[in-house]
Amino acid sequence: MATNKILINKFRDVFGRRPTFEAFAPGRINLIGDHLDYNNCPVLPFAVNLRISAVFAPREDNRICVADSVDRRGRRSFEAEERIAPYETGDWGNYPKAAVQGVVTDKIGERRRFKGFDAVIASDLPQAGGMSSSSAFVVLTGMIFCAVNGFEYPPLGFSSLMAAAERYVGTQGGGMDQAACVNGRNGKVLKIDFNPLCCRPFSVPDGISFVVADSLIKAQKTKAALSLYNSKPVESRMAAAVLNRRLPEVLKTVRQPFSLGDLTAEKLGVSDGEIDRAVFSVLKEGGYTYEEAAAAAGMSVDELKRSRCLMSDGTPLPEPPEGFALFRRVRHVLTERRRVERCARALEAGDAETAGRLMFESHASGRDDGGFSCPESDALTEIARSAGALGSRQTGAGFGGCCVSLVRSGEMETFKEKLMRDYYGTYLNRTHPEIPGGAKASAVFTVVPSDGARIRPLSV
Ligand code: NG1
């Protein structure tokens, strides 16, 4: 990571003046509960000690200029105005644009003119690694834009604003990343609930460490990767449409309209077993065609596509040859939310073994029912298991990226060595000989739960 001094010097070179503030926004690890947030189900992430940092100074006009500290990514410059046109899909400049557009849209009723800023940024987060470098960047630039304009939001309000703002880049995510980035607390894991958003920090048992291992399989947020991610929220919405029509026939306590996150024993006043029996009696196990899903939801195909199935480019999700796996997607959501609750209780009670076992089960659910794993993450978590991890799972959006393992602190060094040998040495060399050795050398590291995003004046 570039030190502040490097960032300050770079700022002087690029903008010909001194920066006046510094800021950072952390990435996050999700311990358990992926592809749940957009279904309003709880998740268990924490902000990490890796982050995007910036030094910045306000400008008198409405221009935002962001430069990368190492010139690798160049600079982006745009104006804060009512409608900010995006760069091409996948361009990093869309993240600050997303943040600024989000705040401008929220404030345009009370203010027509906005102040911009100059900033130099640096990141030590793995890119496309499932550690939310994109949301950290959105939160960072959103926070700077608010600061230079004197806008103040409460932390949960700002988290929700940034979650909605990030959809500008084309992802249909649910808000976990921005909430973890803003509300992170040193030494604490966050239990995050949605609708309404609530972040509860709690301590983790002594003597365990969180080890991250990057599978080195990258799911860049290109158009294809966006579609891969967005297919999951779309399938969830389709499943919810079918269940809204069919579930009340067999479960009398359900109140429409409901999301998958409303299907809990607490809300419905029945047991988990009864919910499962009802849900899986009305969903068929095989794939659905559009016609079948529309008929089950009591809609025309057109209405289903328009109301539930649109991707970020406005076209409906293409029907997979094997059909939409609604049964398995719902099974992932229902079982994973229970694992999240149990894992939170286990960690709070100091029971790392149970928490770890739930992480392994969670990975299997993401692989078999969620459909967002990949062979490399599967191999990596199995190698972590045989290297002594209490638990291990792919974290974040999936299709590659990082795995997080729960490891007894005293066993960390041997654990890391085994991972280096068996995954990066043997497995990856055989399956991906094109991945350079340098990337492998820095792919395993320990993370600690850390504070959320902050701004401070720079001392002169
Ligand atoms: P990452 O791993 O940061 O791309 C994405 C979504 C989250 C959540 C996870 C899966 C965005 C910005 N982030 O995270 O909301 O759905 O996948 O749990 O869309």
Short mmCIF file of C-alpha atoms and ligand atoms in Angstrom, two decimals:
data_model
loop_
_atom_site.label_atom_id
_atom_site.label_comp_id
_atom_site.label_asym_id
_atom_site.label_seq_id
_atom_site.Cartn_x
_atom_site.Cartn_y
_atom_site.Cartn_z
CA MET A 1 0.00 0.00 0.00
CA ALA A 2 1.25 3.47 -0.85
CA THR A 3 1.97 5.44 2.31
CA ASN A 4 0.40 8.81 2.89
CA LYS A 5 3.65 10.46 1.89
CA ILE A 6 3.57 8.82 -1.53
CA LEU A 7 -0.07 9.81 -1.95
CA ILE A 8 0.64 13.41 -0.91
CA ASN A 9 3.59 13.70 -3.30
CA LYS A 10 1.57 12.20 -6.09
CA PHE A 11 -1.25 14.66 -5.37
CA ARG A 12 1.21 17.56 -5.62
CA ASP A 13 2.56 16.25 -8.94
CA VAL A 14 -0.86 15.75 -10.45
CA PHE A 15 -2.79 18.75 -9.09
CA GLY A 16 0.00 21.22 -8.29
CA ARG A 17 -1.23 21.91 -4.74
CA ARG A 18 -1.41 20.28 -1.31
CA PRO A 19 -4.20 17.86 -0.33
CA THR A 20 -6.05 18.90 2.82
CA PHE A 21 -7.71 15.63 3.94
CA GLU A 22 -7.09 11.92 4.03
CA ALA A 23 -9.72 9.18 3.89
CA PHE A 24 -9.99 5.42 3.74
CA ALA A 25 -12.68 2.83 3.11
CA PRO A 26 -12.09 -0.86 3.97
CA GLY A 27 -12.98 -3.98 2.02
CA ARG A 28 -14.86 -6.77 3.76
CA ILE A 29 -14.90 -10.48 4.26
CA ASN A 30 -18.23 -12.22 4.55
CA LEU A 31 -17.86 -15.07 7.04
CA ILE A 32 -21.12 -16.70 6.01
CA GLY A 33 -24.27 -15.86 4.06
CA ASP A 34 -23.66 -15.02 0.41
CA HIS A 35 -26.32 -14.16 -2.13
CA LEU A 36 -28.63 -13.46 0.79
CA ASP A 37 -28.55 -9.68 1.17
CA TYR A 38 -30.68 -8.92 -1.90
CA ASN A 39 -33.24 -11.38 -0.47
CA ASN A 40 -33.38 -9.40 2.78
CA CYS A 41 -31.72 -12.22 4.73
CA PRO A 42 -29.01 -11.61 7.37
CA VAL A 43 -25.26 -11.83 6.69
CA LEU A 44 -22.11 -12.00 8.84
CA PRO A 45 -19.31 -9.88 7.39
CA PHE A 46 -16.60 -7.68 8.87
CA ALA A 47 -14.62 -4.75 7.50
CA VAL A 48 -10.96 -5.76 7.05
CA ASN A 49 -7.58 -4.10 7.53
CA LEU A 50 -7.14 -3.79 3.75
CA ARG A 51 -8.59 -0.70 2.20
CA ILE A 52 -8.73 1.99 -0.45
CA SER A 53 -7.03 5.15 0.80
CA ALA A 54 -7.15 8.68 -0.57
CA VAL A 55 -5.81 12.14 -0.02
CA PHE A 56 -7.99 14.91 -1.38
CA ALA A 57 -8.83 18.61 -1.48
CA PRO A 58 -12.12 20.32 -2.31
CA ARG A 59 -12.45 22.28 -5.56
CA GLU A 60 -14.37 25.49 -6.16
CA ASP A 61 -16.13 24.14 -9.26
CA ASN A 62 -18.22 20.95 -9.62
CA ARG A 63 -15.48 18.76 -11.19
CA ILE A 64 -14.36 15.48 -9.65
CA CYS A 65 -10.82 14.39 -10.58
CA VAL A 66 -9.57 11.04 -9.30
CA ALA A 67 -6.04 9.80 -10.04
CA ASP A 68 -4.51 6.43 -9.21
CA SER A 69 -1.33 6.65 -7.12
CA VAL A 70 0.66 4.40 -9.43
CA ASP A 71 -0.64 5.60 -12.79
CA ARG A 72 -1.69 2.06 -13.56
CA ARG A 73 -5.28 3.09 -13.97
CA GLY A 74 -4.73 6.68 -15.09
CA ARG A 75 -7.22 9.40 -14.13
CA ARG A 76 -10.91 10.03 -14.41
CA SER A 77 -12.58 13.43 -14.42
CA PHE A 78 -16.26 14.36 -14.60
CA GLU A 79 -18.72 16.97 -13.33
CA ALA A 80 -21.23 16.58 -10.51
CA GLU A 81 -24.48 17.32 -12.32
CA GLU A 82 -28.05 16.08 -12.35
CA ARG A 83 -27.42 13.27 -14.84
CA ILE A 84 -23.92 11.81 -15.00
CA ALA A 85 -23.43 9.61 -18.07
CA PRO A 86 -21.53 6.37 -17.26
CA TYR A 87 -18.26 5.32 -18.85
CA GLU A 88 -18.18 1.94 -20.60
CA THR A 89 -19.22 -1.07 -18.50
CA GLY A 90 -16.28 -2.22 -16.39
CA ASP A 91 -14.49 1.17 -16.34
CA TRP A 92 -13.23 2.01 -12.84
CA GLY A 93 -14.41 5.61 -13.22
CA ASN A 94 -17.99 4.35 -12.92
CA TYR A 95 -17.53 3.78 -9.16
CA PRO A 96 -16.95 7.45 -8.23
CA LYS A 97 -19.61 8.39 -10.78
CA ALA A 98 -22.03 5.99 -9.05
CA ALA A 99 -21.35 7.52 -5.64
CA VAL A 100 -21.63 11.13 -6.81
CA GLN A 101 -24.76 10.43 -8.85
CA GLY A 102 -26.33 8.77 -5.79
CA VAL A 103 -25.72 11.79 -3.55
CA VAL A 104 -26.66 14.34 -6.24
CA THR A 105 -29.96 12.55 -6.91
CA ASP A 106 -30.70 12.51 -3.19
CA LYS A 107 -29.87 16.20 -2.71
CA ILE A 108 -30.98 17.81 -5.99
CA GLY A 109 -34.27 18.90 -4.39
CA GLU A 110 -32.44 21.18 -1.96
CA ARG A 111 -29.35 22.17 -3.93
CA ARG A 112 -28.59 22.78 -7.64
CA ARG A 113 -24.84 23.42 -7.47
CA PHE A 114 -22.29 21.04 -6.02
CA LYS A 115 -18.62 21.25 -5.19
CA GLY A 116 -16.17 18.73 -6.62
CA PHE A 117 -12.79 17.52 -5.40
CA ASP A 118 -9.35 16.34 -6.51
CA ALA A 119 -8.19 13.01 -5.08
CA VAL A 120 -5.36 10.51 -5.38
CA ILE A 121 -6.22 6.94 -4.40
CA ALA A 122 -4.36 3.71 -3.63
CA SER A 123 -5.68 0.24 -2.83
CA ASP A 124 -4.27 -2.86 -1.22
CA LEU A 125 -7.43 -4.91 -1.76
CA PRO A 126 -7.35 -7.76 -4.25
CA GLN A 127 -9.39 -6.76 -7.29
CA ALA A 128 -12.34 -8.92 -8.30
CA GLY A 129 -11.53 -11.03 -5.25
CA GLY A 130 -14.89 -10.96 -3.48
CA MET A 131 -13.56 -8.52 -0.87
CA SER A 132 -15.64 -5.58 -2.07
CA SER A 133 -13.00 -3.30 -3.47
CA SER A 134 -15.75 -1.83 -5.66
CA SER A 135 -18.03 -0.89 -2.76
CA ALA A 136 -15.07 0.46 -0.79
CA PHE A 137 -14.36 2.77 -3.73
CA VAL A 138 -18.00 3.86 -3.96
CA VAL A 139 -18.20 4.54 -0.21
CA LEU A 140 -14.86 6.38 -0.24
CA THR A 141 -15.80 8.74 -3.06
CA GLY A 142 -19.36 9.17 -1.77
CA MET A 143 -18.04 10.09 1.65
CA ILE A 144 -15.56 12.61 0.19
CA PHE A 145 -18.26 14.17 -1.98
CA CYS A 146 -20.55 14.55 1.06
CA ALA A 147 -17.71 16.06 3.12
CA VAL A 148 -16.78 18.72 0.55
CA ASN A 149 -20.45 19.68 0.19
CA GLY A 150 -21.25 19.66 3.92
CA PHE A 151 -23.80 16.82 3.63
CA GLU A 152 -24.19 14.65 6.71
CA TYR A 153 -25.92 11.29 6.79
CA PRO A 154 -26.35 8.86 9.69
CA PRO A 155 -24.17 5.75 9.06
CA LEU A 156 -27.05 3.39 8.24
CA GLY A 157 -28.70 5.96 5.97
CA PHE A 158 -25.41 6.52 4.17
CA SER A 159 -24.89 2.74 3.81
CA SER A 160 -28.29 2.37 2.14
CA LEU A 161 -27.71 5.40 -0.07
CA MET A 162 -24.39 3.96 -1.30
CA ALA A 163 -25.92 0.50 -1.83
CA ALA A 164 -28.58 2.01 -4.08
CA ALA A 165 -25.97 4.24 -5.73
CA GLU A 166 -23.71 1.34 -6.69
CA ARG A 167 -26.44 -0.18 -8.88
CA TYR A 168 -25.42 2.56 -11.35
CA VAL A 169 -22.53 0.28 -12.39
CA GLY A 170 -25.01 -2.46 -13.29
CA THR A 171 -24.91 -4.80 -10.28
CA GLN A 172 -28.17 -5.67 -8.55
CA GLY A 173 -26.58 -6.24 -5.13
CA GLY A 174 -28.24 -6.05 -1.74
CA GLY A 175 -26.28 -3.69 0.52
CA MET A 176 -24.05 -5.95 2.62
CA ASP A 177 -20.79 -4.52 1.30
CA GLN A 178 -21.56 -0.87 1.80
CA ALA A 179 -23.00 -1.53 5.28
CA ALA A 180 -19.87 -3.45 6.33
CA CYS A 181 -17.57 -0.80 4.85
CA VAL A 182 -19.30 2.08 6.63
CA ASN A 183 -20.12 0.41 9.96
CA GLY A 184 -17.05 -1.80 10.54
CA ARG A 185 -15.74 -1.96 14.12
CA ASN A 186 -12.27 -2.88 15.29
CA GLY A 187 -12.23 -6.49 16.53
CA LYS A 188 -15.92 -7.12 15.77
CA VAL A 189 -17.90 -9.19 13.30
CA LEU A 190 -21.16 -7.57 12.14
CA LYS A 191 -24.50 -9.29 12.10
CA ILE A 192 -26.32 -7.31 9.45
CA ASP A 193 -30.09 -7.52 9.00
CA PHE A 194 -31.99 -5.82 6.20
CA ASN A 195 -35.39 -4.23 5.86
CA PRO A 196 -34.83 -2.32 8.07
CA LEU A 197 -31.03 -2.21 7.91
CA CYS A 198 -29.41 -2.96 11.26
CA CYS A 199 -25.73 -3.71 12.08
CA ARG A 200 -24.93 -5.46 15.35
CA PRO A 201 -21.20 -5.78 16.16
CA PHE A 202 -20.09 -8.72 18.29
CA SER A 203 -16.78 -10.17 19.45
CA VAL A 204 -15.32 -13.42 18.13
CA PRO A 205 -13.79 -16.21 20.22
CA ASP A 206 -10.19 -15.80 21.36
CA GLY A 207 -7.48 -17.84 19.70
CA ILE A 208 -8.90 -18.02 16.18
CA SER A 209 -7.70 -16.23 13.08
CA PHE A 210 -9.25 -15.43 9.73
CA VAL A 211 -7.08 -16.47 6.82
CA VAL A 212 -7.91 -15.32 3.31
CA ALA A 213 -6.70 -17.28 0.30
CA ASP A 214 -7.27 -15.86 -3.16
CA SER A 215 -8.21 -18.61 -5.61
CA LEU A 216 -6.65 -16.32 -8.26
CA ILE A 217 -9.69 -16.96 -10.45
CA LYS A 218 -10.98 -13.50 -11.22
CA ALA A 219 -14.59 -12.51 -11.75
CA GLN A 220 -13.93 -8.99 -13.10
CA LYS A 221 -17.04 -6.82 -13.25
CA THR A 222 -17.16 -7.03 -17.03
CA LYS A 223 -20.47 -7.35 -18.85
CA ALA A 224 -20.29 -11.17 -18.75
CA ALA A 225 -19.39 -11.25 -15.05
CA LEU A 226 -22.16 -8.76 -14.26
CA SER A 227 -24.66 -11.08 -15.95
CA LEU A 228 -23.35 -14.05 -14.00
CA TYR A 229 -23.85 -12.18 -10.71
CA ASN A 230 -27.18 -10.59 -11.68
CA SER A 231 -28.64 -13.92 -12.78
CA LYS A 232 -28.85 -14.81 -9.07
CA PRO A 233 -31.01 -11.86 -7.92
CA VAL A 234 -33.15 -12.40 -11.03
CA GLU A 235 -33.72 -16.08 -10.20
CA SER A 236 -34.56 -15.12 -6.62
CA ARG A 237 -37.16 -12.63 -7.81
CA MET A 238 -38.65 -15.24 -10.16
CA ALA A 239 -38.85 -17.75 -7.30
CA ALA A 240 -40.50 -15.12 -5.08
CA ALA A 241 -43.06 -14.45 -7.83
CA VAL A 242 -43.95 -18.15 -8.02
CA LEU A 243 -44.11 -18.49 -4.24
CA ASN A 244 -46.24 -15.35 -3.81
CA ARG A 245 -48.83 -17.00 -6.03
CA ARG A 246 -48.64 -20.59 -4.77
CA LEU A 247 -47.50 -20.52 -1.13
CA PRO A 248 -50.68 -18.99 0.42
CA GLU A 249 -52.55 -22.11 -0.80
CA VAL A 250 -50.53 -24.31 1.60
CA LEU A 251 -49.26 -21.92 4.28
CA LYS A 252 -52.08 -19.88 5.74
CA THR A 253 -49.95 -17.50 7.83
CA VAL A 254 -48.02 -16.01 4.92
CA ARG A 255 -48.89 -12.41 4.03
CA GLN A 256 -48.44 -11.10 0.52
CA PRO A 257 -46.43 -9.55 -0.95
CA PHE A 258 -43.41 -11.23 0.63
CA SER A 259 -39.76 -11.67 -0.26
CA LEU A 260 -37.70 -14.82 0.38
CA GLY A 261 -36.41 -13.07 3.50
CA ASP A 262 -39.91 -13.06 4.99
CA LEU A 263 -40.07 -16.87 5.06
CA THR A 264 -38.92 -17.30 8.65
CA ALA A 265 -40.35 -19.27 11.56
CA GLU A 266 -40.50 -16.06 13.55
CA LYS A 267 -42.51 -14.09 10.99
CA LEU A 268 -44.81 -16.94 9.96
CA GLY A 269 -45.37 -18.47 13.40
CA VAL A 270 -44.63 -22.01 12.16
CA SER A 271 -41.54 -24.22 12.37
CA ASP A 272 -38.69 -24.27 9.83
CA GLY A 273 -39.78 -27.79 8.88
CA GLU A 274 -43.31 -26.64 8.08
CA ILE A 275 -41.96 -23.77 5.97
CA ASP A 276 -39.72 -26.16 4.02
CA ARG A 277 -42.53 -28.68 3.47
CA ALA A 278 -44.83 -25.96 2.17
CA VAL A 279 -42.23 -24.22 -0.02
CA PHE A 280 -40.86 -27.38 -1.60
CA SER A 281 -44.32 -28.81 -2.20
CA VAL A 282 -45.15 -25.91 -4.52
CA LEU A 283 -41.78 -25.59 -6.31
CA LYS A 284 -40.77 -28.30 -8.73
CA GLU A 285 -37.29 -29.69 -8.44
CA GLY A 286 -36.26 -29.55 -12.11
CA GLY A 287 -35.57 -26.42 -14.15
CA TYR A 288 -38.37 -24.02 -15.12
CA THR A 289 -38.83 -22.60 -18.59
CA TYR A 290 -40.10 -19.02 -18.81
CA GLU A 291 -43.53 -20.38 -19.74
CA GLU A 292 -43.63 -22.68 -16.71
CA ALA A 293 -42.44 -20.02 -14.28
CA ALA A 294 -44.93 -17.47 -15.65
CA ALA A 295 -47.82 -19.96 -15.42
CA ALA A 296 -46.84 -20.85 -11.83
CA ALA A 297 -46.65 -17.16 -10.94
CA GLY A 298 -50.01 -16.42 -12.59
CA MET A 299 -48.45 -13.94 -15.01
CA SER A 300 -47.86 -13.68 -18.73
CA VAL A 301 -44.30 -14.42 -19.83
CA ASP A 302 -43.94 -10.79 -20.81
CA GLU A 303 -45.09 -9.53 -17.42
CA LEU A 304 -42.73 -11.91 -15.59
CA LYS A 305 -39.79 -10.84 -17.73
CA ARG A 306 -40.54 -7.15 -17.35
CA SER A 307 -41.27 -7.17 -13.62
CA ARG A 308 -38.67 -9.63 -12.33
CA CYS A 309 -36.11 -10.70 -14.89
CA LEU A 310 -34.44 -7.61 -16.35
CA MET A 311 -30.66 -7.45 -16.35
CA SER A 312 -28.77 -4.16 -16.11
CA ASP A 313 -28.89 -3.62 -19.90
CA GLY A 314 -32.70 -3.83 -19.87
CA THR A 315 -32.89 -7.28 -21.53
CA PRO A 316 -34.38 -10.32 -19.74
CA LEU A 317 -32.02 -12.98 -18.35
CA PRO A 318 -31.62 -15.61 -21.11
CA GLU A 319 -33.26 -18.94 -20.28
CA PRO A 320 -30.57 -21.52 -19.48
CA PRO A 321 -30.78 -24.82 -21.46
CA GLU A 322 -31.49 -26.72 -18.22
CA GLY A 323 -34.12 -24.15 -17.15
CA PHE A 324 -34.19 -21.86 -14.08
CA ALA A 325 -33.19 -23.80 -10.93
CA LEU A 326 -35.70 -22.06 -8.65
CA PHE A 327 -36.01 -24.97 -6.18
CA ARG A 328 -32.26 -25.08 -5.53
CA ARG A 329 -31.89 -21.30 -5.33
CA VAL A 330 -34.64 -21.10 -2.70
CA ARG A 331 -33.13 -24.03 -0.79
CA HIS A 332 -29.82 -22.13 -0.65
CA VAL A 333 -31.54 -19.00 0.68
CA LEU A 334 -33.67 -20.75 3.32
CA THR A 335 -30.91 -23.01 4.64
CA GLU A 336 -28.18 -20.39 4.47
CA ARG A 337 -30.08 -17.81 6.50
CA ARG A 338 -30.47 -20.42 9.26
CA ARG A 339 -26.76 -21.16 9.09
CA VAL A 340 -26.05 -17.43 9.44
CA GLU A 341 -28.18 -17.23 12.58
CA ARG A 342 -26.59 -20.37 14.04
CA CYS A 343 -23.09 -19.23 13.15
CA ALA A 344 -23.63 -15.85 14.84
CA ARG A 345 -24.87 -17.60 17.99
CA ALA A 346 -21.95 -20.07 17.94
CA LEU A 347 -19.32 -17.34 17.53
CA GLU A 348 -20.86 -15.27 20.31
CA ALA A 349 -20.84 -18.30 22.56
CA GLY A 350 -17.15 -18.91 21.76
CA ASP A 351 -17.91 -22.12 19.83
CA ALA A 352 -15.54 -21.81 16.85
CA GLU A 353 -15.92 -25.51 15.92
CA THR A 354 -19.64 -25.16 15.23
CA ALA A 355 -19.10 -21.87 13.38
CA GLY A 356 -16.47 -23.56 11.21
CA ARG A 357 -18.65 -26.56 10.42
CA LEU A 358 -21.41 -24.18 9.29
CA MET A 359 -18.92 -22.42 7.00
CA PHE A 360 -18.09 -25.72 5.26
CA GLU A 361 -21.81 -26.47 4.90
CA SER A 362 -22.34 -22.97 3.54
CA HIS A 363 -19.70 -23.48 0.87
CA ALA A 364 -21.38 -26.72 -0.20
CA SER A 365 -24.73 -24.92 -0.42
CA GLY A 366 -23.27 -22.16 -2.60
CA ARG A 367 -21.78 -24.86 -4.82
CA ASP A 368 -24.71 -27.28 -5.07
CA ASP A 369 -27.77 -25.04 -4.67
CA GLY A 370 -26.60 -21.44 -5.10
CA GLY A 371 -24.67 -22.14 -8.30
CA PHE A 372 -22.02 -19.49 -7.62
CA SER A 373 -18.92 -21.52 -6.82
CA CYS A 374 -16.25 -22.78 -9.22
CA PRO A 375 -13.95 -25.85 -9.26
CA GLU A 376 -10.98 -23.83 -7.97
CA SER A 377 -12.85 -22.49 -4.91
CA ASP A 378 -14.17 -26.00 -4.25
CA ALA A 379 -10.63 -27.39 -4.37
CA LEU A 380 -9.27 -24.58 -2.21
CA THR A 381 -11.82 -25.04 0.58
CA GLU A 382 -11.24 -28.82 0.58
CA ILE A 383 -7.48 -28.27 0.80
CA ALA A 384 -8.14 -25.82 3.67
CA ARG A 385 -10.17 -28.54 5.40
CA SER A 386 -7.37 -31.08 5.13
CA ALA A 387 -4.85 -28.43 6.23
CA GLY A 388 -6.73 -28.15 9.54
CA ALA A 389 -9.18 -25.24 9.06
CA LEU A 390 -12.18 -25.28 11.40
CA GLY A 391 -14.19 -23.87 8.51
CA SER A 392 -13.61 -22.52 5.01
CA ARG A 393 -15.76 -21.06 2.27
CA GLN A 394 -15.68 -18.89 -0.79
CA THR A 395 -16.60 -15.34 0.24
CA GLY A 396 -18.55 -12.68 -1.66
CA ALA A 397 -20.14 -12.76 -5.08
CA GLY A 398 -18.34 -15.97 -6.04
CA PHE A 399 -17.35 -17.59 -9.33
CA GLY A 400 -13.81 -17.43 -7.96
CA GLY A 401 -12.21 -14.74 -5.83
CA CYS A 402 -11.17 -15.32 -2.22
CA CYS A 403 -11.94 -18.04 0.32
CA VAL A 404 -11.96 -17.30 4.05
CA SER A 405 -10.89 -19.93 6.56
CA LEU A 406 -11.31 -20.07 10.31
CA VAL A 407 -8.02 -21.33 11.75
CA ARG A 408 -6.70 -21.83 15.29
CA SER A 409 -4.14 -19.03 15.70
CA GLY A 410 -1.44 -21.44 16.85
CA GLU A 411 -1.82 -23.49 13.66
CA MET A 412 -1.78 -20.59 11.23
CA GLU A 413 1.74 -20.91 9.87
CA THR A 414 1.47 -24.64 9.10
CA PHE A 415 -1.99 -24.02 7.64
CA LYS A 416 -0.65 -21.37 5.28
CA GLU A 417 2.28 -23.59 4.27
CA LYS A 418 -0.02 -26.47 3.39
CA LEU A 419 -2.23 -24.18 1.32
CA MET A 420 0.82 -22.83 -0.53
CA ARG A 421 2.02 -26.32 -1.28
CA ASP A 422 -1.22 -28.12 -2.11
CA TYR A 423 -3.33 -25.41 -3.78
CA TYR A 424 -0.91 -22.90 -5.29
CA GLY A 425 1.88 -25.41 -5.89
CA THR A 426 0.20 -28.64 -6.92
CA TYR A 427 -3.42 -27.86 -7.87
CA LEU A 428 -3.07 -24.45 -9.53
CA ASN A 429 0.16 -25.32 -11.32
CA ARG A 430 -1.62 -28.26 -12.87
CA THR A 431 -4.93 -26.58 -13.72
CA HIS A 432 -3.75 -23.01 -14.46
CA PRO A 433 -0.06 -23.05 -15.42
CA GLU A 434 -0.59 -19.56 -16.95
CA ILE A 435 -1.03 -17.91 -13.50
CA PRO A 436 2.31 -16.28 -12.59
CA GLY A 437 4.26 -17.32 -9.50
CA GLY A 438 4.31 -13.74 -8.16
CA ALA A 439 0.53 -13.71 -7.80
CA LYS A 440 0.68 -16.96 -5.83
CA ALA A 441 3.32 -15.68 -3.40
CA SER A 442 1.02 -12.99 -1.99
CA ALA A 443 -2.27 -14.87 -2.29
CA VAL A 444 -2.61 -16.01 1.35
CA PHE A 445 -2.91 -13.50 4.18
CA THR A 446 -4.54 -12.94 7.55
CA VAL A 447 -7.24 -10.32 8.02
CA VAL A 448 -8.57 -8.75 11.20
CA PRO A 449 -11.94 -7.09 11.80
CA SER A 450 -11.38 -3.34 11.50
CA ASP A 451 -13.02 0.06 11.66
CA GLY A 452 -15.25 1.41 8.91
CA ALA A 453 -14.58 4.28 6.50
CA ARG A 454 -13.23 7.57 7.89
CA ILE A 455 -12.09 11.07 6.85
CA ARG A 456 -9.48 13.13 8.73
CA PRO A 457 -7.89 16.52 8.10
CA LEU A 458 -4.25 16.18 7.04
CA SER A 459 -1.84 17.72 9.52
CA VAL A 460 0.39 20.17 7.65
P1 NG1 B 1 -18.86 -8.62 -4.06
O1 NG1 B 1 -18.24 -9.87 -3.61
O2 NG1 B 1 -18.28 -7.42 -3.40
O3 NG1 B 1 -18.97 -8.46 -5.55
C1 NG1 B 1 -21.57 -8.97 -4.21
C2 NG1 B 1 -22.66 -7.95 -3.91
C3 NG1 B 1 -23.22 -8.11 -2.47
C4 NG1 B 1 -23.61 -9.55 -2.19
C5 NG1 B 1 -22.44 -10.49 -2.55
C6 NG1 B 1 -22.81 -11.94 -2.40
C7 NG1 B 1 -22.52 -5.69 -4.89
C8 NG1 B 1 -21.87 -4.37 -4.83
N1 NG1 B 1 -22.10 -6.60 -4.01
O4 NG1 B 1 -20.40 -8.66 -3.47
O5 NG1 B 1 -24.31 -7.23 -2.28
O6 NG1 B 1 -24.78 -9.92 -2.85
O7 NG1 B 1 -22.03 -10.28 -3.90
O8 NG1 B 1 -23.18 -12.22 -1.10
O9 NG1 B 1 -23.40 -5.91 -5.69
#
